[in-house]
Tab-separated table of C-alpha atoms in Angstrom:
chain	number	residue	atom	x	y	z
A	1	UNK	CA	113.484	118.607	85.485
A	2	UNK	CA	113.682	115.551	87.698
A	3	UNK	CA	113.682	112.830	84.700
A	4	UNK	CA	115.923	115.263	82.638
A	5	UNK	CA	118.615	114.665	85.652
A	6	UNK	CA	118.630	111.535	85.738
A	7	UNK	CA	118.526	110.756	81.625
A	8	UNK	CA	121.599	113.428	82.058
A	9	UNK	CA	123.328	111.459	85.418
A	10	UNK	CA	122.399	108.308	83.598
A	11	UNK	CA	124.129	108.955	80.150
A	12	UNK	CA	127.284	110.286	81.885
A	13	UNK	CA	127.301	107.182	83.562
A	14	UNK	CA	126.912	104.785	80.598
A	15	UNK	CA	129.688	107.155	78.765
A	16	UNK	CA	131.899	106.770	82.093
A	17	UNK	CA	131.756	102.929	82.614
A	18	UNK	CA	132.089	102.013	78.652
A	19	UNK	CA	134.326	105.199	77.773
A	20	UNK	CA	132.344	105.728	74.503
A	21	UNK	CA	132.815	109.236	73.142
A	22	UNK	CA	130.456	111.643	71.489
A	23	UNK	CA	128.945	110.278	68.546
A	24	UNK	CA	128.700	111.328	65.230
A	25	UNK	CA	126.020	111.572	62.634
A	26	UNK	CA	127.364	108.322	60.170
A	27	UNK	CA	125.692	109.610	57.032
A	28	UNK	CA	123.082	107.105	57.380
A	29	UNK	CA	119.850	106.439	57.521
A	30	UNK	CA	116.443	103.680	56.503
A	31	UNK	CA	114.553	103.027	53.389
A	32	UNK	CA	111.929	99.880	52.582
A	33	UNK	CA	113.796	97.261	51.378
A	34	UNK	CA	111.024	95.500	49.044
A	35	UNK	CA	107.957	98.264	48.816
A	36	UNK	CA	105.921	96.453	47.823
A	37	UNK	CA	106.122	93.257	49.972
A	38	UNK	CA	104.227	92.762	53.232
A	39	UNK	CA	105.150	89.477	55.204
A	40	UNK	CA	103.063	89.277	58.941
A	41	UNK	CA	105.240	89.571	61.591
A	42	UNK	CA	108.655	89.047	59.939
A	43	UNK	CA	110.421	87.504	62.742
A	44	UNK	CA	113.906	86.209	61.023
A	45	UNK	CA	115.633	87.611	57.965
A	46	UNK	CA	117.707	85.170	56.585
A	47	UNK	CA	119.539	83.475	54.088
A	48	UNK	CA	120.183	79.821	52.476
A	49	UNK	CA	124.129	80.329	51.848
A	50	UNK	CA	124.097	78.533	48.584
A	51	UNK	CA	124.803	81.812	46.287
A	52	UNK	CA	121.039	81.713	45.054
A	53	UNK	CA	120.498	84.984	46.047
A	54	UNK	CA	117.368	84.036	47.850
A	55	UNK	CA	115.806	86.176	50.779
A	56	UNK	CA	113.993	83.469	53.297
A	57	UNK	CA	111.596	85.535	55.971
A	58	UNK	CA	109.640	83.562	59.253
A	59	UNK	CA	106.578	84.699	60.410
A	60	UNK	CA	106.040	84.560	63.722
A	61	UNK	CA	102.685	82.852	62.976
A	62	UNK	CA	104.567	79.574	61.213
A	63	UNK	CA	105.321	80.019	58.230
A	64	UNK	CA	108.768	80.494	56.296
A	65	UNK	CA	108.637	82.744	52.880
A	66	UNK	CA	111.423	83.025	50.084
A	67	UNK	CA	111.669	85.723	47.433
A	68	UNK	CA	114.470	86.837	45.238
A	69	UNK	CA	116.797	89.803	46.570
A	70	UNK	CA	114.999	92.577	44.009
A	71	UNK	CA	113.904	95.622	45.427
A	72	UNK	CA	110.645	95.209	43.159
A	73	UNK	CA	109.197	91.895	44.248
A	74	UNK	CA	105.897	91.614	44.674
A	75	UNK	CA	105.512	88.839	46.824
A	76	UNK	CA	107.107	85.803	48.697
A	77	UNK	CA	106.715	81.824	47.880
A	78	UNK	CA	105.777	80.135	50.961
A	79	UNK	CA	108.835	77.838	51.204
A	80	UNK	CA	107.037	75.989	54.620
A	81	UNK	CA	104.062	76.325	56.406
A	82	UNK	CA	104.022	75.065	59.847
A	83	UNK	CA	101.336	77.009	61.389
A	84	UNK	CA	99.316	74.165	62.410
A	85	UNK	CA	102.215	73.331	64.757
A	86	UNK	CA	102.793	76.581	66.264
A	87	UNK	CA	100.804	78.479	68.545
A	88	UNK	CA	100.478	81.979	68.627
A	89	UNK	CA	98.021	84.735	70.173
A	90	UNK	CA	98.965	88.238	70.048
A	91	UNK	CA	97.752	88.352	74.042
A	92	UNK	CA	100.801	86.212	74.274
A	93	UNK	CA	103.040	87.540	71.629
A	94	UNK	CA	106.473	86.135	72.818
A	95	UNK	CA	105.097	82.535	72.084
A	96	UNK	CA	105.063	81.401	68.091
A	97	UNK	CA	107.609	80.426	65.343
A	98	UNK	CA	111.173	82.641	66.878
A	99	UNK	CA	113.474	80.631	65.594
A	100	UNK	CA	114.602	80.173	62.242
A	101	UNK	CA	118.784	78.699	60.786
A	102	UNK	CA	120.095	77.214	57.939
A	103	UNK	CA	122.443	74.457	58.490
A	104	UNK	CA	126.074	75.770	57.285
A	105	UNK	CA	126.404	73.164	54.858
A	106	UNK	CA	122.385	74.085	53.694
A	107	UNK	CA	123.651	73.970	50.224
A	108	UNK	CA	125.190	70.361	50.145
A	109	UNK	CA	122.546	68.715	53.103
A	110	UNK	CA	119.379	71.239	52.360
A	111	UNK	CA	118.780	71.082	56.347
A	112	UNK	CA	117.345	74.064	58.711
A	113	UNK	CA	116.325	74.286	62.681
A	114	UNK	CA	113.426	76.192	63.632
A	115	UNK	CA	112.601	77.275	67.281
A	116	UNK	CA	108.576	77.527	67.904
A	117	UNK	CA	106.033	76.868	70.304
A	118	UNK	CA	104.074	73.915	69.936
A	119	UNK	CA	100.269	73.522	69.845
A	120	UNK	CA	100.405	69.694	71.146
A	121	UNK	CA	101.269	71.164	74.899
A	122	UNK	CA	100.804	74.412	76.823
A	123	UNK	CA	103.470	76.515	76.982
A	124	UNK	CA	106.291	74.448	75.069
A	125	UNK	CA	109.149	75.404	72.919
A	126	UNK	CA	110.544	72.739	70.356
A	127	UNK	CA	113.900	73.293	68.360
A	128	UNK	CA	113.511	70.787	65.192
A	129	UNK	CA	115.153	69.993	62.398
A	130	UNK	CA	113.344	70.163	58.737
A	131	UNK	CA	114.832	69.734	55.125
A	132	UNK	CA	114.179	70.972	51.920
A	133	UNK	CA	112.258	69.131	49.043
A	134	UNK	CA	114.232	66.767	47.087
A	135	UNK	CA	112.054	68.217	43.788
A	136	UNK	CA	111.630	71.883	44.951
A	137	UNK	CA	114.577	74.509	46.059
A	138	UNK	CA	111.295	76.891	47.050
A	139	UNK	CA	109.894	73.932	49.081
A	140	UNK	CA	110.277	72.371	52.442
A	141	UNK	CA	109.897	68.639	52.503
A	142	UNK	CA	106.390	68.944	54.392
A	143	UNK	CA	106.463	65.679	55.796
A	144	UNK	CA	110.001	65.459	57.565
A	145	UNK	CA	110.723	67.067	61.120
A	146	UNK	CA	113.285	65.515	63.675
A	147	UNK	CA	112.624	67.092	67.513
A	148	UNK	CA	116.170	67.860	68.948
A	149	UNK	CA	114.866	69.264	71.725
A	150	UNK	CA	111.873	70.268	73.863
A	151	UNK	CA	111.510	73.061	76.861
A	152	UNK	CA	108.381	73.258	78.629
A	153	UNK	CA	108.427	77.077	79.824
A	154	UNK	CA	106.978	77.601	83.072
A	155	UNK	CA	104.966	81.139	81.603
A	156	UNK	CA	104.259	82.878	77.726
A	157	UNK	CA	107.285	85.197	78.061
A	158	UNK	CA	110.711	85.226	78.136
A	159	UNK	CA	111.245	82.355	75.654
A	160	UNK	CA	114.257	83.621	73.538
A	161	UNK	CA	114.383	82.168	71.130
A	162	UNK	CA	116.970	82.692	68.594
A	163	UNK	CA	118.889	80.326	66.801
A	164	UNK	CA	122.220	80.837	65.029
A	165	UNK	CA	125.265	78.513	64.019
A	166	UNK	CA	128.428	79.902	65.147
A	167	UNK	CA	132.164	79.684	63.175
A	168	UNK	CA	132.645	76.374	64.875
A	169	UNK	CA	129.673	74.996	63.188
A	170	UNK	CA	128.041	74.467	66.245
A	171	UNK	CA	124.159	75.369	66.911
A	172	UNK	CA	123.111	78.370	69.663
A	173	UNK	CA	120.218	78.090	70.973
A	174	UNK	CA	119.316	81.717	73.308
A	175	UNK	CA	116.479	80.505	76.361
A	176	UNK	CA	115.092	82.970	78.357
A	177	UNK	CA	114.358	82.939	82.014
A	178	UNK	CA	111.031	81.515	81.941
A	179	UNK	CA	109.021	84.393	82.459
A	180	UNK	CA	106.416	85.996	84.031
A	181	UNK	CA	108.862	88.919	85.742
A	182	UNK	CA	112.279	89.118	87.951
A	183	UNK	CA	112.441	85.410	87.415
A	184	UNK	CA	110.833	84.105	90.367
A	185	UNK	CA	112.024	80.468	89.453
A	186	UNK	CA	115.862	81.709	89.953
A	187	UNK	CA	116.048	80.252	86.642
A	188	UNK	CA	118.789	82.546	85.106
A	189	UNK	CA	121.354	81.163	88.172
A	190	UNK	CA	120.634	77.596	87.992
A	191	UNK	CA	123.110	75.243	85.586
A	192	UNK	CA	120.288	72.450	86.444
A	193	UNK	CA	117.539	73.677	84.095
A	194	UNK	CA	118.035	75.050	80.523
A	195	UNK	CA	116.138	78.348	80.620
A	196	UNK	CA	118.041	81.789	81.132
A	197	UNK	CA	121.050	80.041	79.220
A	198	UNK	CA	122.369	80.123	75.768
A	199	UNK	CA	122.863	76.283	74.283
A	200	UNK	CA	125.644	75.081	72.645
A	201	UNK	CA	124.591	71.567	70.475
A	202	UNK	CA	126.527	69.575	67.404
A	203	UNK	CA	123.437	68.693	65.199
A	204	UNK	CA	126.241	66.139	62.548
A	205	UNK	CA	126.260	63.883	65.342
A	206	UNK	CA	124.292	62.336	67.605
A	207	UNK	CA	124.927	60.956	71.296
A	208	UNK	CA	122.500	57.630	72.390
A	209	UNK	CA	119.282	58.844	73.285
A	210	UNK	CA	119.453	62.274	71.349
A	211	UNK	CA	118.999	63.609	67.552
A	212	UNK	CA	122.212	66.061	68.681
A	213	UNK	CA	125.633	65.431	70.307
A	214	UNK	CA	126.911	67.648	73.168
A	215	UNK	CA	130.245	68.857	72.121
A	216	UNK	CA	133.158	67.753	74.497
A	217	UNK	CA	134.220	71.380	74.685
A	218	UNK	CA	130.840	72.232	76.471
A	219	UNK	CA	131.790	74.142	79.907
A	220	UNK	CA	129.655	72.353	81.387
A	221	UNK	CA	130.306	68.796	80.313
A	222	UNK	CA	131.742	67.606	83.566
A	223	UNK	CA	129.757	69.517	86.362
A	224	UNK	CA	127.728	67.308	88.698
A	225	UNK	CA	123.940	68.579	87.937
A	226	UNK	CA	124.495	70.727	84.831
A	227	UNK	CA	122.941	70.564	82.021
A	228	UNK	CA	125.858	69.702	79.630
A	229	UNK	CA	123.937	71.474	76.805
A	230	UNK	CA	124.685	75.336	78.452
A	231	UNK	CA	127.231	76.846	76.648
A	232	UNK	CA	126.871	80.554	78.547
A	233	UNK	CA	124.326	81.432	81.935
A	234	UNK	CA	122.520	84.117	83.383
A	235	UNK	CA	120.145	86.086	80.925
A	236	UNK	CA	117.071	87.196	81.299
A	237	UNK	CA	115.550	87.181	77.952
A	238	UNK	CA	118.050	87.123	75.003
A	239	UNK	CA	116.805	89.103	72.237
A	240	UNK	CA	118.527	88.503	69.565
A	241	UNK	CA	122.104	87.176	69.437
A	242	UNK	CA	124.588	87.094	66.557
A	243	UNK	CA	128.130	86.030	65.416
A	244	UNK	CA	130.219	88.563	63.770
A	245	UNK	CA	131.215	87.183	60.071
A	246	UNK	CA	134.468	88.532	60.158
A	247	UNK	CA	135.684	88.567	63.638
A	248	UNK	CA	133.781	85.440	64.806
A	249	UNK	CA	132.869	88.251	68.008
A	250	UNK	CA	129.518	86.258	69.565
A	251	UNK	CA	127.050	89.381	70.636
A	252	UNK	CA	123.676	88.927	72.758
A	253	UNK	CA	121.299	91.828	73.598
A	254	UNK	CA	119.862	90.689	76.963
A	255	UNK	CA	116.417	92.483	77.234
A	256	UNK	CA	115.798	94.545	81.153
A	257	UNK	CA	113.470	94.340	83.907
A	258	UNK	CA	113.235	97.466	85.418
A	259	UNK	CA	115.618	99.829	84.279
A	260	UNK	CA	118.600	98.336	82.096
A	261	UNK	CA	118.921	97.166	78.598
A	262	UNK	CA	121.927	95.605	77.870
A	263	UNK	CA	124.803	94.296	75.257
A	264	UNK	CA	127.220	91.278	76.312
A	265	UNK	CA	129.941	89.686	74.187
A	266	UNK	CA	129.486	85.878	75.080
A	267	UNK	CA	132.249	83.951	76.078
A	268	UNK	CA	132.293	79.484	76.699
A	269	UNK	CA	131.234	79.185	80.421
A	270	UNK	CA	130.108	83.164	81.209
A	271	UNK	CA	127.837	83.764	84.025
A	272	UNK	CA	126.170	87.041	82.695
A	273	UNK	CA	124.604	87.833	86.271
A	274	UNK	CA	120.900	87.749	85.568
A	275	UNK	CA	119.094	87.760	88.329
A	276	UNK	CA	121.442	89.449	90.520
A	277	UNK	CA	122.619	91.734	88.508
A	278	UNK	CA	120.896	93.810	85.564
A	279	UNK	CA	123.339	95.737	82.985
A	280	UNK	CA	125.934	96.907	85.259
A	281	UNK	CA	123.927	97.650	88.731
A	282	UNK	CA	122.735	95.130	91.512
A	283	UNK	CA	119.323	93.740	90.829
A	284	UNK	CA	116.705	94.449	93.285
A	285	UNK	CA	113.876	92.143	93.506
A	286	UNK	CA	110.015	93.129	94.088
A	287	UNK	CA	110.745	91.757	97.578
A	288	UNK	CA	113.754	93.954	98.300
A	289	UNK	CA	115.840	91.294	97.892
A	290	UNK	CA	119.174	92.942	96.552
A	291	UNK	CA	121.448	91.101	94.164
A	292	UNK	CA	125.144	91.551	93.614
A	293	UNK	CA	127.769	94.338	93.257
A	294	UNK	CA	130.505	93.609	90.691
A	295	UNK	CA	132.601	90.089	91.098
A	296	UNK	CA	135.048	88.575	88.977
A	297	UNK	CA	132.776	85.488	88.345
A	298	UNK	CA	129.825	87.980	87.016
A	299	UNK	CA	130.088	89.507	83.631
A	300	UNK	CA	128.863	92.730	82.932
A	301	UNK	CA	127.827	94.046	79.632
A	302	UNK	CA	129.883	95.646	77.445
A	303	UNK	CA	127.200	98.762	76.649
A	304	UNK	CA	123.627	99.675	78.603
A	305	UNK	CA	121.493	101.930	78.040
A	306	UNK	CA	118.691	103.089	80.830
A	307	UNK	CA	114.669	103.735	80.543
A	308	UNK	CA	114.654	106.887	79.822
A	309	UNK	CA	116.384	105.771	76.347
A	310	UNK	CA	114.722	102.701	75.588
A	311	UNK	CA	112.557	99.870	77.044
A	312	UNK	CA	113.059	96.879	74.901
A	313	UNK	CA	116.316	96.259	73.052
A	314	UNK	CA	116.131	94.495	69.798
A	315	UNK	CA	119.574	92.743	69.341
A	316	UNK	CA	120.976	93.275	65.970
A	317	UNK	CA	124.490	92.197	64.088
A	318	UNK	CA	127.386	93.588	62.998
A	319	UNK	CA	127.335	95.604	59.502
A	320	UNK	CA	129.351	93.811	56.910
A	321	UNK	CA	127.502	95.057	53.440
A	322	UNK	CA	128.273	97.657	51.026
A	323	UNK	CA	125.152	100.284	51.060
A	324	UNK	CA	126.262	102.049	54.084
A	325	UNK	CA	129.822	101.717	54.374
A	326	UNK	CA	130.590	103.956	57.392
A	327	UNK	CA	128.961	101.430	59.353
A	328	UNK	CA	131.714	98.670	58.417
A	329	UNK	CA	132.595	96.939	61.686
A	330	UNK	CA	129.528	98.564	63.689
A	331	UNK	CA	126.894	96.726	65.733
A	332	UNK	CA	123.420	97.598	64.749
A	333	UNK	CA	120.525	97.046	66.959
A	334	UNK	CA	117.319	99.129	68.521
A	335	UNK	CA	114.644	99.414	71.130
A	336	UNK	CA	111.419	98.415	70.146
A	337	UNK	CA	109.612	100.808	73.004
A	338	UNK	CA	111.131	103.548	71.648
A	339	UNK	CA	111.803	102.699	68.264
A	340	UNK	CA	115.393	103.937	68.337
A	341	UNK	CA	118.417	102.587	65.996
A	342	UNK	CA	121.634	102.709	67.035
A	343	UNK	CA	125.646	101.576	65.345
A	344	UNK	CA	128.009	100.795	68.451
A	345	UNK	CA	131.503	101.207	68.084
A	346	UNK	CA	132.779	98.509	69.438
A	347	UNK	CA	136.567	97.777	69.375
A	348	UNK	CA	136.443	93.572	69.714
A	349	UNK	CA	140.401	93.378	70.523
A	350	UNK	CA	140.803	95.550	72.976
A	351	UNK	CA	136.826	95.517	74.373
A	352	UNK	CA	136.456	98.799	74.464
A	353	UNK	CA	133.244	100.823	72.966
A	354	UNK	CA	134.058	103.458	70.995
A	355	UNK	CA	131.020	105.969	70.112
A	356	UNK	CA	127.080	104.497	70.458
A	357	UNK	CA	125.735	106.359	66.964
A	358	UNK	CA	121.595	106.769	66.390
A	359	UNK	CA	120.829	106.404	62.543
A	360	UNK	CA	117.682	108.108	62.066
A	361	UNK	CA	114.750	105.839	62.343
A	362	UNK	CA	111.257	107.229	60.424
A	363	UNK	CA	109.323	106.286	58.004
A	364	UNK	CA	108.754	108.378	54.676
A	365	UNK	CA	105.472	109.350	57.005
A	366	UNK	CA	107.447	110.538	59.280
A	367	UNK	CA	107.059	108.059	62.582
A	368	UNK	CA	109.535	106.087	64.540
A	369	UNK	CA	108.743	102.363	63.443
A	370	UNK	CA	109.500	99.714	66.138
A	371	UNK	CA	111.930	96.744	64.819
A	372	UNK	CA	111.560	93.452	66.246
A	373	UNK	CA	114.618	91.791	64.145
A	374	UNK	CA	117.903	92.281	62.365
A	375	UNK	CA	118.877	89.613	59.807
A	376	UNK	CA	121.895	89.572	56.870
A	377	UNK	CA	121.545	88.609	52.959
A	378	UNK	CA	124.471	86.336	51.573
A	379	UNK	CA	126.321	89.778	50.658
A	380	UNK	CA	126.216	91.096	54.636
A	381	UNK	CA	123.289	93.702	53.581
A	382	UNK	CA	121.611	94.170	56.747
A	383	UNK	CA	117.533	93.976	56.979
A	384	UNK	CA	115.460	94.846	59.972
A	385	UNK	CA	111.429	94.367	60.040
A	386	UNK	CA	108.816	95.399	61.508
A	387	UNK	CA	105.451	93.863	62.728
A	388	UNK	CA	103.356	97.096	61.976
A	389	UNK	CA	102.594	98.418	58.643
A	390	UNK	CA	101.617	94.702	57.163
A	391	UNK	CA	105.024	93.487	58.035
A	392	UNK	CA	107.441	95.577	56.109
A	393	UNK	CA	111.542	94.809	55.521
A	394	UNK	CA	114.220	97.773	55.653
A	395	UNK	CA	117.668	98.729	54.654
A	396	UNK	CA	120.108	101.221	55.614
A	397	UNK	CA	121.039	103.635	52.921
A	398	UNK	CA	124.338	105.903	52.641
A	399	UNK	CA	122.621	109.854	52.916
């Protein structure tokens, strides 16, 4: 009765604060993508922009696959293999390849960025640029890489690791705290190191010293010990974020410590609050050391949801494709823990959530599968994967 209370209290709240209504069954629910393709640990669903129709997946082991978009396909073309220079161990399973963009202009430069951890030093994330094969569309040159930029990461965890070019052509790089738990570094606060901050850099220019440029629009440009490279502060672990193709609306899913999971909409120069605050409540530390009530400079999410729903949220992106047209407009994501899906309703003018609605999430077995990405075809058909069952790709499908 006790944890039914405060699900109940806690709901009410979240429904209060965001003023989401009831939601509705969409119509909607998940089918395999490709049946009969297995990728391990499918950590980025992407695509190449160049109206090839090509599906490129990263495995969180190295390596980068491409296939055709056809439901029948059998199996994936490795288009790189980089696992030599990644380290991974499932005992440490937020370390590995967890990056993975094509350059905008991919079709006219054949460029991409990948985010990984490094096997020449201990607990290192690199964010490098690669190109394509001058003979080969289905090949990465194997013998180029440029290093834009290197993080050692004071623990495994909390790496982030997401990379995405926004509608200003600009690259985002999400960093996590650091790790380990309730970021004892005070990482997520401090403009003089990179971690718990998403990055802003130009990669078509380059400033002396560096294979990127800062742009001069950085918030940070001109602060006396910032790291002009910050674009947005304050996360704890961003996992994943995303650029809406139609709005341009910039969403991050900022994963919880104790109690809150939540959903920001990013904005040049936000201080999102981590560590003293988490979603919408004052963070208390293992020491009792109590962080912040609401203040103008702090940015709370726009949607949270507590541990009793979820413990793990999966950031997704906003539906643009045609298979499931009631969720036109809708931010999909999920909780891994749980193994929940959700659509928010989010109104991006006037910043108000409308309804939170669960799509159905079970396999034709019958059991809640947890998703560990969210990733878009040319067309705005929405993928999500899953480490488990060999590494398998879904869809959403109208009902």
């Amino acid at each position: 009765m006790r944890s039914l209370t405060i699900k109940t209290l806690a709901l009410l709240a979240m429904i209060v604060a965001t003023g989401a209504t009831q939601a509705a069954d969409l119509g909607v629910s998940i089918e395999s993508a490709f049946p009969n393709l297995r990728i391990a640990r499918p950590i980025v669903i992407t695509h190449a922009g160049d109206g090839s129709n090509r599906i490129f997946v990263a495995s969180q082991l190295g390596s980068i696959h491409v296939f055709e978009k056809n439901s029948e396909v059998e199996e994936a073309a490795v288009f790189f293999d980089h696992e030599e220079q990644v380290t991974y161990k499932d005992k440490e399973n937020e370390e590995g390849l967890l990056g993975f963009a094509m350059h905008p202009n991919y079709k006219e430069n054949g460029e991409f960025f990948l985010f990984y951890t490094t096997s020449d030093a201990e607990h290192t994330s690199v964010v490098s640029r690669f190109r394509v094969s001058k003979d080969d569309p289905n090949k990465a040159d194997p013998t180029y890489e440029e290093e834009l930029i290197r993080i050692p990461q004071p623990f495994w965890n909390h790496n982030g690791g997401t990379l995405a070019f926004g509608p200003d052509g600009y690259l985002y790089i999400a960093l996590g705290d650091g790790g380990k738990g309730g970021d004892p570094l005070k990482n997520g606060q401090n403009l003089s190191t990179l971690n718990g901050s998403i990055l802003r850099l130009d990669v078509d220019s380059k400033d002396d010293g560096k294979n990127y440029a800062i742009p001069a629009s950085n918030p940070f440009v001109k602060s006396k010990g910032a790291k002009a490279e910050i674009y947005a502060y304050g996360f704890r672990n961003v996992w994943r974020l995303s650029f809406d193709r139609v709005t341009g609306t910039f969403y991050a899913a900022d994963v919880g410590q104790k109690l809150w999971e939540e959903i920001n909409i990013v904005k040049r120069g936000g201080n999102y609050g981590w560590n003293l605050r988490e979603g919408n409540h004052p963070y208390v530390t293992e020491n009792g050391e109590k962080g912040s009530g609401p203040r103008p400079d702090l940015i709370d999410p726009i949607f949270e949801y507590d541990h009793e729903t979820g413990k793990s949220i999966t950031g997704g992106v906003v539906y643009r494709g045609s298979a499931a047209p009631q969720l036109n407009g809708m931010y999909v994501y999920a909780d891994y823990v749980s193994g929940r899906i959700w659509a928010l309703e989010h109104d991006y003018k006037s910043g108000k959530v409308i309804a939170n609605h669960e799509i159905p999430n079970k396999s034709a077995a019958g059991e809640k599968i947890p998703l560990i990405t969210f990733g878009e075809d040319q067309d705005g058909e929405v993928y999500f994967s899953t480490q488990l069952r060999g590494g398998e790709i879904f869809k959403f499908k109208q009902n």
